[in-house]
């Protein structure tokens, strides 16, 4: 499997360990998951504030 | 493919549609006034509204249309989907708390009525209502098309039968229950469609041997299936344009604004935010992933289909589900499609009927009409508009789903982004600014849409313009609103009421 990935990486230098282009990971997946984490933090803080 | 109608799938469709009719019937006692029908009397809680939000946001348009086109675009399509949760976060964390308060304080029941009351301009409200009612039709048609195509391939019935049957049921249950029944049904549909999409996503990866082997399989077909398109290429233009339109364009879509502006309390907004953001993350990630994965699966020797040779993108996903997935999953997907399509169509029908009655018929024709009469007019209109849209869909059944849907989003975002942002953030915003922003945003995006490719060809000798009309319409709408505000005066009583 690693061999095939290495072969793919040779033809596409931007490939991340996920087997996808770094542009896809950094330009899409990172902002998407970050927004989910921020949503949880905002909700948790509001909940804590509501209890106090 | 089956020769006759698939009885199991048909039974699923009938049971599902009966359930919707039942929801409409039980909701009828909840609707006693216009406020109940239009905004659920501002009593809809956070959990239900959070699910209803992403059930409205995503529909069969994404599950079938966008995912089908994504099978040709490759995994770079996931970038489009991954900006949806960012937009949902902005909607709930930044806009919803203020907008919900403003809607309640003004007693606004539709998006256009909100603009009328906020800027004290009936012209603004009626114009925005007219734009909404006209340009929401392509989106409604695209949702009917997605459902009809899926039904025709999975149940093996003519497209028009599927479209007309679902149109009748949707019309009936929105007719009886308004926002109560629409939101209640959307809550159930949101859960079902998410389960369906996530199951198809995980099974697709498992067919290809897991996460990395699946991406390897795609890369072995074409390296472009796992890489982002080259800067400035036609596909790059499409990706960047759709990311902006379907992500940030959502913030100014009247049907979406109505969802996050009618929540009952501040804490409910936070609850709805978490659910909406997670739904907006998982659902599009799954749909934009199984689209490209279907290319690798259909290319396996047992199917031997090259999706690039399929002319109509709309049929790729139904074909993939029909051929490559186990029958239980095909049935679940069918239920998910029905849920996704119905939950969006009902929101659009609800929006169209509401705005035409309240912002066009009543203020312009000024009929002597009671609250009950108004409610009945809206209900009849919801019936007429949903049946009308499904007839249009049945006639133009070969349109490309993603193009129809993104066209509506582009037009409405360009027209309303300036006025809605000004209404929330600029204390001194006034009708001159809002009207200027709406007209300039709408006209510039339309003109760019019509002529950009010709202009680009004449000046730069490039066949396709790399700048999406969204990037012209939305900034110009905001700039024109800000400039226009300098030539008018904000209504003092409204400013006092909303910004005290």
XYZ file of C-alpha atoms in Angstrom:
552
model
C 0.000 0.000 0.000
C 2.791 2.404 0.982
C 4.556 1.503 -2.241
C 1.555 2.465 -4.315
C 1.154 5.716 -2.369
C 4.809 6.509 -2.964
C 4.256 5.879 -6.643
C 1.295 8.243 -6.583
C 3.314 10.814 -4.618
C 5.984 10.736 -7.298
C 3.501 11.930 -9.890
C 1.741 14.352 -7.564
C 4.047 16.089 -5.142
C 1.186 17.709 -3.248
C -0.363 14.489 -1.975
C -0.983 14.337 1.810
C -0.805 11.155 3.929
C -4.602 10.871 3.447
C -3.994 10.149 -0.225
C -5.504 13.509 -1.147
C -3.944 16.707 -2.426
C -2.748 19.048 0.352
C -4.909 21.780 -1.219
C -7.999 19.638 -0.569
C -6.989 18.949 3.043
C -5.862 22.466 3.981
C -8.348 24.331 1.806
C -11.395 22.293 2.796
C -11.092 19.650 5.483
C -9.173 21.780 8.000
C -11.594 24.757 7.937
C -14.579 22.361 8.038
C -13.447 20.436 11.116
C -12.181 23.622 12.801
C -15.633 25.198 12.524
C -17.138 22.117 14.211
C -14.671 22.457 17.107
C -15.436 26.181 17.454
C -19.187 25.416 17.506
C -18.698 22.965 20.400
C -16.594 25.482 22.346
C -19.197 28.261 21.909
C -22.030 25.944 22.948
C -20.118 24.557 25.967
C -19.233 28.059 27.175
C -22.842 29.231 26.791
C -24.045 26.170 28.713
C -21.553 26.764 31.513
C -22.505 30.450 31.635
C -26.191 29.485 31.796
C -25.621 27.204 34.796
C -23.643 29.865 36.693
C -32.037 -2.778 -13.883
C -35.483 -4.156 -13.254
C -38.051 -4.560 -15.965
C -41.170 -3.683 -13.975
C -41.914 -1.479 -10.985
C -39.925 -2.627 -7.939
C -42.669 -3.531 -5.386
C -40.444 -3.173 -2.276
C -39.232 0.271 -3.304
C -42.750 1.292 -4.270
C -44.025 0.160 -0.841
C -41.292 2.272 0.826
C -42.336 5.321 -1.173
C -46.016 4.845 -0.336
C -45.356 4.342 3.407
C -43.080 7.364 3.485
C -45.510 9.633 1.682
C -48.359 8.437 3.935
C -46.235 9.358 6.960
C -45.832 12.883 5.580
C -49.558 13.174 4.976
C -50.088 12.023 8.600
C -47.712 14.734 9.906
C -49.696 17.322 7.953
C -52.919 15.983 9.429
C -51.711 16.016 13.069
C -50.239 19.512 12.613
C -53.492 21.004 11.343
C -54.784 21.679 14.892
C -51.585 23.540 15.753
C -52.243 26.129 13.056
C -54.831 28.626 14.214
C -53.323 31.894 13.010
C -51.003 33.318 10.377
C -48.167 33.503 12.902
C -48.509 29.743 13.529
C -48.341 28.959 9.810
C -45.533 31.347 8.892
C -43.089 31.229 11.820
C -44.397 28.489 14.127
C -45.319 31.355 16.503
C -41.550 31.638 17.330
C -41.915 28.523 19.481
C -39.678 26.102 17.600
C -36.841 24.763 19.781
C -33.114 24.540 19.104
C -32.724 20.802 18.513
C -35.599 20.618 16.035
C -34.503 23.826 14.276
C -30.864 22.663 14.078
C -31.857 19.489 12.246
C -34.454 21.355 10.155
C -31.737 23.832 9.166
C -29.439 21.312 7.545
C -32.381 19.287 6.221
C -33.406 22.450 4.357
C -29.825 23.319 3.427
C -29.060 19.941 1.868
C -31.383 18.052 -0.329
C -31.573 15.406 -2.998
C -29.958 18.113 -5.125
C -26.733 17.365 -3.226
C -27.282 13.610 -2.802
C -27.995 13.032 -6.497
C -27.119 16.121 -8.560
C -23.954 17.522 -6.978
C -22.666 14.054 -5.965
C -23.215 12.850 -9.542
C -21.220 15.746 -10.957
C -18.595 15.201 -8.204
C -17.997 11.686 -9.549
C -16.459 13.448 -12.553
C -14.813 16.271 -10.561
C -13.011 13.982 -8.072
C -12.311 14.365 -4.346
C -11.607 18.084 -4.766
C -15.413 18.439 -4.640
C -15.197 17.790 -0.865
C -13.741 21.308 -0.566
C -17.145 22.707 -1.638
C -18.855 20.743 1.130
C -16.335 21.483 3.834
C -17.064 25.206 3.706
C -20.744 24.558 4.503
C -20.100 24.106 8.258
C -18.076 27.343 8.259
C -21.061 29.166 6.756
C -23.446 27.457 9.208
C -21.241 28.575 12.106
C -21.324 32.184 10.875
C -25.111 31.978 10.419
C -25.791 30.782 13.964
C -22.944 32.408 15.901
C -22.990 35.821 14.234
C -26.316 36.441 12.476
C -28.954 34.299 14.212
C -28.929 35.861 17.724
C -29.481 39.389 16.384
C -31.781 38.398 13.541
C -34.007 36.256 15.785
C -34.402 39.201 18.187
C -35.145 41.590 15.322
C -37.711 39.260 13.732
C -39.536 38.957 17.060
C -39.385 42.691 17.878
C -40.721 43.659 14.458
C -43.248 40.822 14.322
C -41.941 39.866 10.887
C -43.225 36.613 9.439
C -41.367 36.449 6.135
C -37.922 37.494 4.935
C -39.373 40.245 2.738
C -41.635 41.481 5.516
C -38.546 41.748 7.701
C -36.917 44.019 5.100
C -40.159 46.048 4.770
C -40.396 46.657 8.503
C -36.666 47.075 9.210
C -36.237 49.746 6.519
C -39.852 51.018 6.498
C -40.173 50.461 2.757
C -42.962 48.505 1.157
C -41.236 48.846 -2.223
C -38.182 47.047 -0.865
C -40.317 44.253 0.615
C -42.418 43.759 -2.507
C -39.403 43.825 -4.814
C -37.523 41.296 -2.688
C -40.633 39.133 -2.556
C -40.953 39.223 -6.348
C -37.278 38.277 -6.771
C -37.628 35.446 -4.271
C -40.836 34.072 -5.774
C -39.398 34.059 -9.313
C -35.845 32.914 -8.708
C -36.590 30.246 -6.109
C -38.413 28.298 -8.837
C -35.269 26.863 -10.556
C -34.114 25.552 -7.177
C -37.504 23.976 -6.419
C -37.515 22.452 -9.901
C -33.992 21.043 -9.352
C -35.123 19.377 -6.106
C -38.126 17.825 -7.898
C -35.802 16.677 -10.680
C -33.400 15.016 -8.235
C -36.261 13.169 -6.568
C -37.879 12.231 -9.879
C -34.605 10.896 -11.348
C -33.873 8.838 -8.241
C -37.414 7.468 -8.138
C -37.390 6.593 -11.815
C -34.158 4.597 -11.551
C -34.685 3.018 -8.126
C -38.408 2.256 -8.340
C -38.385 1.934 -12.116
C -41.192 4.325 -12.885
C -41.376 7.260 -15.320
C -39.766 10.447 -13.967
C -42.960 12.460 -14.312
C -44.988 9.994 -12.208
C -42.501 10.298 -9.344
C -42.412 14.085 -9.579
C -46.186 14.557 -9.723
C -46.929 12.038 -6.929
C -44.460 13.658 -4.551
C -45.656 17.140 -5.544
C -49.224 16.298 -4.513
C -48.209 14.945 -1.091
C -45.869 17.872 -0.335
C -48.565 20.343 -1.362
C -51.098 18.688 0.922
C -49.014 18.578 4.033
C -47.593 22.107 3.739
C -51.169 23.224 2.989
C -52.440 21.822 6.276
C -49.577 22.415 8.705
C -47.376 25.315 7.519
C -44.069 25.757 9.364
C -45.156 23.418 12.174
C -45.598 20.409 9.913
C -42.717 21.422 7.617
C -40.281 21.688 10.539
C -41.543 18.545 12.263
C -41.195 16.583 9.027
C -37.789 18.151 8.354
C -36.592 17.002 11.776
C -37.450 13.376 10.971
C -36.195 13.671 7.409
C -32.923 15.271 8.503
C -32.128 12.260 10.692
C -33.141 9.693 8.057
C -31.239 11.348 5.207
C -28.070 11.732 7.292
C -28.134 8.045 8.250
C -28.671 7.104 4.586
C -25.845 9.281 3.281
C -23.374 8.183 5.970
C -24.181 4.498 5.284
C -23.604 4.925 1.522
C -20.354 6.782 2.277
C -18.923 4.125 4.623
C -20.052 1.202 2.447
C -18.448 2.882 -0.598
C -15.122 3.080 1.234
C -15.457 -0.521 2.432
C -16.160 -1.783 -1.130
C -12.856 -0.222 -2.196
C -10.989 -1.719 0.799
C -10.842 1.292 3.145
C -9.936 4.955 3.258
C -6.437 4.932 1.723
C -6.991 2.093 -0.785
C -10.092 3.940 -2.032
C -8.062 7.068 -2.713
C -5.370 4.919 -4.348
C -8.014 3.329 -6.574
C -9.174 6.787 -7.620
C -5.596 7.947 -8.215
C -4.937 4.898 -10.354
C -7.865 5.858 -12.618
C -6.760 9.490 -12.805
C -4.506 11.496 -10.534
C -6.876 14.449 -11.054
C -9.480 12.501 -9.029
C -7.489 13.127 -5.818
C -5.898 16.493 -6.589
C -7.247 20.005 -6.645
C -7.701 21.368 -10.195
C -4.995 23.607 -11.673
C -5.299 27.306 -10.882
C -7.476 29.089 -13.420
C -8.690 25.928 -15.176
C -12.453 25.612 -15.914
C -12.845 23.016 -13.123
C -10.969 25.278 -10.672
C -13.407 28.070 -11.577
C -16.360 25.770 -10.950
C -14.952 24.578 -7.599
C -14.160 28.041 -6.251
C -17.473 29.439 -7.509
C -19.569 26.638 -5.997
C -17.643 26.789 -2.708
C -18.567 30.445 -2.320
C -22.121 30.235 -3.682
C -23.257 27.107 -1.834
C -21.341 28.030 1.342
C -21.499 31.754 2.011
C -24.384 32.297 -0.397
C -26.529 30.421 2.141
C -26.303 33.360 4.578
C -28.596 35.471 2.394
C -31.019 32.773 1.172
C -34.514 33.741 2.397
C -35.497 30.126 3.202
C -32.372 29.708 5.345
C -32.735 33.089 7.081
C -36.289 32.103 8.003
C -34.948 28.911 9.609
C -32.423 30.522 11.917
C -34.481 33.616 12.695
C -37.467 31.867 14.203
C -35.803 30.044 17.117
C -37.413 30.679 20.484
C -34.472 31.531 22.804
C -30.780 32.441 22.969
C -29.772 29.046 24.393
C -31.770 27.324 21.674
C -29.731 29.223 19.084
C -26.547 27.695 20.557
C -28.054 24.194 20.603
C -29.228 24.602 17.022
C -25.761 25.857 16.058
C -23.946 22.703 17.218
C -26.419 20.433 15.430
C -26.496 22.552 12.281
C -22.686 22.778 12.062
C -22.219 19.036 12.568
C -24.957 18.209 10.069
C -23.392 20.657 7.618
C -20.042 18.927 8.091
C -21.035 15.265 7.868
C -23.737 15.393 5.213
C -21.835 17.205 2.422
C -18.550 15.449 3.277
C -20.307 12.112 2.806
C -22.133 13.111 -0.392
C -19.127 14.793 -2.026
C -17.026 11.707 -1.138
C -19.311 8.908 -2.320
C -19.727 10.803 -5.608
C -16.052 10.410 -6.638
C -15.866 6.952 -5.006
C -18.727 5.795 -7.241
C -16.376 6.394 -10.191
C -13.828 3.911 -8.829
C -16.537 1.389 -7.885
C -18.357 1.539 -11.228
C -14.971 1.124 -12.968
C -14.487 -2.285 -11.252
C -14.510 -5.208 -13.751
C -17.956 -6.483 -12.621
C -19.607 -3.200 -13.670
C -17.143 -1.832 -16.227
C -18.753 1.608 -16.420
C -16.722 4.748 -17.046
C -18.724 7.595 -15.494
C -16.970 10.071 -17.770
C -18.929 8.562 -20.657
C -22.315 9.117 -18.968
C -23.728 12.268 -20.533
C -26.292 13.138 -17.843
C -24.619 13.571 -14.407
C -28.051 13.277 -12.728
C -28.237 9.518 -13.388
C -24.756 8.554 -12.114
C -25.605 8.172 -8.410
C -28.940 6.340 -8.904
C -27.130 3.977 -11.330
C -24.333 3.425 -8.797
C -26.786 2.760 -5.954
C -28.843 0.417 -8.108
C -25.906 -1.641 -9.361
C -23.253 -1.589 -6.664
C -24.946 -1.292 -3.287
C -26.788 -4.024 -1.353
C -30.583 -3.887 -1.701
C -31.147 -2.808 1.948
C -28.859 0.174 1.387
C -30.524 1.034 -1.909
C -33.861 1.087 -0.046
C -32.378 3.249 2.736
C -30.898 5.601 0.142
C -34.287 5.862 -1.534
C -35.858 6.883 1.793
C -33.020 9.350 2.317
C -33.583 10.857 -1.141
C -37.279 11.270 -0.437
C -36.540 12.891 2.929
C -33.881 15.192 1.522
C -35.962 16.329 -1.436
C -39.192 16.766 0.488
C -37.544 18.674 3.354
C -36.124 21.245 0.948
C -39.138 21.497 -1.327
C -41.520 22.058 1.590
C -39.316 24.909 2.860
C -39.276 26.506 -0.588
C -43.025 26.139 -1.096
C -43.628 27.529 2.388
C -41.379 30.479 1.558
C -42.915 31.192 -1.861
C -46.540 30.988 -0.688
C -45.831 33.096 2.392
C -43.993 35.880 0.629
C -46.399 36.142 -2.322
C -49.403 36.493 0.010
C -47.907 38.714 2.665
C -45.522 40.876 0.667
C -47.173 41.082 -2.752
C -50.920 40.373 -2.690
C -51.860 42.059 0.585
C -49.774 45.266 0.386
C -50.298 45.859 -3.341
C -53.877 44.741 -3.983
C -54.950 45.706 -0.422
C -57.871 43.276 -0.231
C -60.125 43.513 2.831
C -58.893 40.301 4.332
C -59.068 38.808 7.820
C -56.300 36.797 9.486
C -58.172 33.630 8.579
C -58.675 34.762 4.992
C -54.978 35.496 4.711
C -54.132 32.055 6.085
C -56.454 30.405 3.561
C -54.983 32.436 0.668
C -51.464 31.345 1.672
C -52.519 27.717 1.936
C -54.158 27.730 -1.498
C -51.057 29.416 -2.945
C -48.801 26.749 -1.395
C -50.926 24.150 -3.153
C -50.750 25.977 -6.509
C -47.001 26.744 -6.301
C -45.903 23.229 -5.371
C -48.016 21.664 -8.106
C -46.832 24.315 -10.596
C -43.154 23.668 -9.772
C -43.532 19.917 -10.103
C -45.228 20.326 -13.502
C -42.324 22.536 -14.679
C -39.890 19.862 -13.405
C -41.800 17.134 -15.247
C -41.610 19.144 -18.489
C -37.916 20.129 -18.223
C -36.691 16.811 -16.838
C -33.270 16.875 -18.540
C -31.851 20.007 -16.854
C -28.574 19.632 -14.957
C -29.481 19.709 -11.255
C -26.414 21.472 -9.852
C -26.610 24.268 -12.437
C -30.276 25.007 -11.662
C -29.693 25.008 -7.895
C -26.536 27.134 -7.930
C -28.209 29.648 -10.276
C -30.918 30.385 -7.686
C -28.393 30.667 -4.861
C -26.188 32.990 -6.897
C -29.055 35.365 -7.779
C -30.567 35.520 -4.290
C -27.220 35.866 -2.503
C -26.188 38.706 -4.823
C -29.481 40.536 -4.322
C -29.861 40.122 -0.554
C -26.363 39.971 0.958
C -25.966 43.750 1.185
C -29.432 44.501 2.630
C -29.393 41.650 5.193
C -25.899 42.466 6.491
C -26.793 46.155 6.681
C -30.045 45.356 8.518
C -28.110 43.485 11.210
C -24.851 45.413 11.536
C -25.433 49.011 10.405
C -27.530 51.030 12.803
C -27.987 53.862 10.333
C -28.905 51.588 7.420
C -31.857 52.885 5.449
C -34.152 52.022 2.552
C -32.069 53.891 -0.035
C -29.016 51.803 0.809
C -30.937 48.514 0.962
C -32.745 49.155 -2.332
C -29.529 50.212 -4.079
C -27.684 47.163 -2.764
C -30.445 44.799 -3.839
C -30.814 46.216 -7.358
C -27.063 46.602 -8.008
C -26.269 43.107 -6.648
C -29.017 41.475 -8.687
C -28.301 43.303 -11.957
C -24.500 42.982 -11.780
C -24.613 39.228 -11.112
C -27.151 38.706 -13.903
C -25.232 40.763 -16.438
C -21.973 39.064 -15.459
C -23.704 35.691 -15.763
C -24.957 36.522 -19.256
C -21.972 38.318 -20.745
C -18.823 37.407 -18.783
C -17.720 34.615 -21.109
C -18.061 36.852 -24.202
C -16.210 39.734 -22.526
C -13.438 37.404 -21.387
C -13.093 35.935 -24.854
C -12.917 39.375 -26.487
C -10.357 40.889 -24.084
C -8.228 37.981 -22.826
C -8.856 35.401 -25.538
C -10.013 32.913 -22.851
C -13.171 30.903 -23.557
C -14.477 30.621 -19.973
C -14.459 33.452 -17.467
C -12.743 32.317 -14.249
C -14.725 34.740 -12.062
C -18.084 33.468 -10.818
C -20.993 35.991 -10.879
C -21.187 35.535 -7.089
C -17.823 37.319 -6.712
C -19.186 40.262 -8.679
C -22.774 40.425 -7.354
C -22.139 39.996 -3.618
C -19.321 42.541 -3.148
C -21.146 45.081 -5.338
C -24.352 44.516 -3.350
C -22.496 45.236 -0.076
C -20.614 48.257 -1.460
C -23.767 49.723 -3.067
C -25.688 49.291 0.206
C -22.991 51.136 2.174
C -22.816 53.963 -0.397
C -26.616 54.180 -0.715
C -26.943 54.527 3.065
C -25.250 57.929 2.776
C -28.182 59.250 0.744
C -31.018 58.379 3.088
C -32.122 58.510 6.708
C -32.634 55.531 8.994
C -36.136 55.187 10.528
C -35.571 56.480 14.074
C -38.327 54.514 15.815
C -37.067 51.245 14.313
C -33.463 52.015 15.261
C -34.625 52.761 18.830
C -36.612 49.532 18.972
C -33.871 47.280 17.588
C -30.670 48.833 18.883
C -31.715 50.028 22.350
